[in-house]
């Protein structure tokens, strides 16, 4: 039987929401093994002078609990 754990993270990118989600996974994978699913919880952006300067993607990452 597999047991999953989750962690909520926010990825940040200057290139878009998709890249921000990928950044969250890249960083999480440095210390978490067994990541197997990602759920997008929300998105937002920072705007300066009418231009989006940062894309933020809130994600829930699922990973297996090791036995």
Coordinates of N, CA, C and O in Angstrom, one line a residue:
X1 N 0.8 -1.2 0.0 CA 0.0 0.0 0.0 C 0.9 1.2 0.0 O 1.9 1.3 0.7
X2 N 0.5 2.2 -0.8 CA 1.3 3.5 -0.9 C 0.6 4.5 -0.1 O -0.6 4.7 -0.1
X3 N 1.4 5.3 0.7 CA 0.9 6.4 1.4 C 1.6 7.7 0.8 O 2.8 7.7 0.6
X4 N 0.7 8.7 0.6 CA 1.3 10.0 0.0 C 1.2 11.1 1.1 O 0.4 11.1 1.9
X5 N 2.2 11.9 1.0 CA 2.3 13.1 1.8 C 2.2 14.3 0.8 O 2.5 14.1 -0.4
X6 N 1.9 15.5 1.3 CA 1.8 16.7 0.4 C 2.5 17.8 1.1 O 2.7 17.9 2.3
X7 N 2.9 18.8 0.2 CA 3.5 20.0 0.7 C 3.0 21.1 -0.3 O 3.0 20.9 -1.5
X8 N 2.7 22.3 0.2 CA 2.3 23.4 -0.6 C 3.5 24.3 -0.7 O 4.1 24.7 0.3
X9 N 3.7 24.7 -2.0 CA 4.8 25.6 -2.3 C 4.4 26.7 -3.3 O 3.4 26.5 -4.0
X10 N 5.1 27.8 -3.3 CA 4.9 28.8 -4.4 C 6.2 28.9 -5.2 O 7.2 29.3 -4.6
X11 N 6.1 28.7 -6.5 CA 7.2 28.9 -7.4 C 7.1 30.3 -8.0 O 6.0 30.8 -8.2
X12 N 8.2 30.9 -8.3 CA 8.3 32.2 -8.8 C 9.1 32.2 -10.1 O 10.2 31.6 -10.1
X13 N 8.7 32.9 -11.1 CA 9.4 33.0 -12.4 C 9.1 34.3 -13.1 O 8.0 34.9 -12.9
X14 N 10.1 34.8 -13.9 CA 9.8 36.0 -14.7 C 9.3 35.6 -16.0 O 8.9 36.4 -16.8
X15 N 9.2 34.3 -16.3 CA 8.8 33.8 -17.6 C 7.4 33.2 -17.8 O 7.0 32.9 -18.9
X16 N 6.6 33.1 -16.7 CA 5.3 32.6 -16.8 C 4.9 31.7 -15.7 O 5.7 31.2 -14.9
X17 N 3.6 31.4 -15.6 CA 3.0 30.5 -14.5 C 3.5 29.1 -14.6 O 3.8 28.5 -13.7
X18 N 3.6 28.6 -15.8 CA 4.1 27.3 -16.1 C 5.5 27.1 -15.6 O 5.9 26.1 -14.9
X19 N 6.4 28.1 -15.9 CA 7.8 28.0 -15.5 C 7.9 28.1 -14.0 O 8.7 27.5 -13.3
X20 N 7.0 28.9 -13.4 CA 7.0 29.1 -11.9 C 6.6 27.7 -11.2 O 7.2 27.3 -10.2
X21 N 5.7 27.0 -11.8 CA 5.3 25.7 -11.3 C 6.5 24.7 -11.4 O 6.9 24.0 -10.5
X22 N 7.2 24.8 -12.5 CA 8.4 23.9 -12.7 C 9.5 24.3 -11.7 O 10.2 23.4 -11.2
X23 N 9.6 25.5 -11.4 CA 10.7 26.0 -10.5 C 10.3 25.4 -9.1 O 11.3 25.0 -8.4
X24 N 9.1 25.4 -8.7 CA 8.7 24.8 -7.4 C 9.1 23.3 -7.4 O 9.6 22.9 -6.4
X25 N 8.8 22.6 -8.5 CA 9.2 21.2 -8.5 C 10.7 21.0 -8.5 O 11.2 20.1 -7.8
X26 N 11.4 21.8 -9.2 CA 12.9 21.7 -9.3 C 13.5 21.9 -7.9 O 14.3 21.1 -7.4
X27 N 13.0 22.9 -7.2 CA 13.5 23.1 -5.8 C 13.1 22.0 -4.8 O 13.9 21.6 -4.0
X28 N 11.9 21.6 -4.9 CA 11.4 20.5 -4.0 C 12.2 19.2 -4.2 O 12.5 18.5 -3.3
X29 N 12.5 18.9 -5.5 CA 13.2 17.7 -5.8 C 14.6 17.6 -5.3 O 15.2 16.6 -5.2
X30 N 15.1 18.8 -4.9 CA 16.5 18.8 -4.3 C 16.5 18.1 -2.9 O 17.5 17.6 -2.5
X31 N 15.3 18.1 -2.2 CA 15.3 17.5 -0.9 C 14.2 16.5 -0.6 O 14.2 15.8 0.4
X32 N 13.3 16.3 -1.6 CA 12.2 15.4 -1.5 C 12.3 14.3 -2.5 O 12.4 14.7 -3.7
X33 N 12.2 13.1 -2.1 CA 12.3 12.0 -3.1 C 10.8 11.5 -3.3 O 10.0 11.6 -2.5
X34 N 10.6 10.8 -4.5 CA 9.3 10.2 -4.7 C 8.2 11.1 -5.1 O 7.0 10.8 -5.0
X35 N 8.5 12.3 -5.6 CA 7.5 13.2 -6.1 C 6.8 12.6 -7.3 O 7.5 12.1 -8.3
X36 N 5.5 12.5 -7.3 CA 4.8 11.8 -8.4 C 3.5 12.6 -8.9 O 2.9 12.1 -9.8
X37 N 3.2 13.7 -8.3 CA 2.0 14.4 -8.7 C 2.1 15.9 -8.3 O 2.7 16.2 -7.3
X38 N 1.5 16.8 -9.1 CA 1.5 18.2 -8.8 C 0.1 18.7 -9.1 O -0.6 18.3 -10.1
X39 N -0.4 19.5 -8.2 CA -1.8 20.1 -8.3 C -1.6 21.6 -8.3 O -0.9 22.1 -7.3
X40 N -2.1 22.4 -9.3 CA -2.0 23.8 -9.2 C -3.1 24.3 -8.3 O -4.3 24.0 -8.6
X41 N -2.7 25.0 -7.3 CA -3.7 25.5 -6.3 C -4.2 26.9 -6.7 O -5.3 27.3 -6.5
X42 N -3.3 27.7 -7.2 CA -3.6 29.1 -7.6 C -2.5 29.8 -8.3 O -1.3 29.3 -8.4
X43 N -2.8 30.9 -8.9 CA -1.8 31.7 -9.6 C -2.0 33.2 -9.3 O -3.1 33.6 -8.9
X44 N -0.9 33.9 -9.3 CA -0.9 35.4 -9.1 C 0.3 36.0 -9.8 O 1.1 35.3 -10.4
X45 N 0.4 37.3 -9.8 CA 1.5 38.0 -10.5 C 1.8 39.3 -9.8 O 0.9 39.9 -9.1
X46 N 3.0 39.7 -9.9 CA 3.4 41.0 -9.4 C 3.5 41.9 -10.6 O 4.1 41.6 -11.7
X47 N 2.9 43.1 -10.5 CA 2.9 44.1 -11.6 C 3.6 45.3 -11.2 O 3.3 45.9 -10.1
X48 N 4.5 45.8 -12.0 CA 5.2 47.1 -11.8 C 5.1 47.9 -13.1 O 5.4 47.4 -14.2
X49 N 4.6 49.1 -12.9 CA 4.4 50.0 -14.1 C 3.6 49.4 -15.2 O 3.9 49.6 -16.4
X50 N 2.6 48.7 -14.8 CA 1.7 48.1 -15.8 C 2.2 46.8 -16.5 O 1.6 46.3 -17.4
X51 N 3.3 46.3 -16.0 CA 3.9 45.1 -16.7 C 4.1 44.0 -15.6 O 4.5 44.3 -14.5
X52 N 3.8 42.8 -16.0 CA 4.0 41.7 -15.1 C 5.5 41.4 -15.0 O 6.2 41.2 -16.0
X53 N 6.0 41.5 -13.7 CA 7.4 41.2 -13.5 C 7.7 39.9 -12.9 O 8.8 39.4 -13.0
X54 N 6.7 39.3 -12.2 CA 6.9 38.0 -11.6 C 5.6 37.2 -11.7 O 4.5 37.8 -11.4
X55 N 5.7 36.0 -12.0 CA 4.6 35.1 -12.0 C 4.7 34.1 -10.8 O 5.8 33.6 -10.6
X56 N 3.7 34.0 -10.1 CA 3.7 33.1 -8.9 C 2.7 32.0 -9.1 O 1.5 32.3 -9.5
X57 N 3.1 30.7 -8.9 CA 2.2 29.6 -9.0 C 2.2 28.8 -7.7 O 3.3 28.3 -7.3
X58 N 1.1 28.7 -7.1 CA 1.0 28.0 -5.8 C 0.7 26.5 -6.2 O -0.3 26.3 -7.0
X59 N 1.5 25.6 -5.7 CA 1.3 24.2 -6.1 C 1.2 23.3 -4.9 O 1.8 23.7 -3.8
X60 N 0.6 22.2 -5.0 CA 0.6 21.1 -4.0 C 1.3 20.0 -4.6 O 0.9 19.5 -5.7
X61 N 2.4 19.6 -4.0 CA 3.3 18.5 -4.5 C 3.0 17.2 -3.7 O 3.0 17.3 -2.4
X62 N 2.8 16.1 -4.4 CA 2.5 14.9 -3.7 C 3.7 14.0 -3.8 O 4.4 13.9 -4.9
X63 N 4.1 13.3 -2.7 CA 5.2 12.4 -2.8 C 4.9 11.2 -1.8 O 4.2 11.3 -0.9
X64 N 5.6 10.1 -2.2 CA 5.4 8.8 -1.4 C 6.1 8.9 -0.1 O 7.2 9.4 0.0
X65 N 5.5 8.4 1.0 CA 6.1 8.3 2.3 C 7.0 7.0 2.2 O 6.5 5.9 1.8
X66 N 8.2 7.2 2.5 CA 9.1 6.0 2.5 C 8.9 5.1 3.6 O 8.6 5.5 4.8
X67 N 9.0 3.8 3.4 CA 8.8 2.8 4.4 C 10.1 2.5 5.2 O 11.2 2.7 4.8

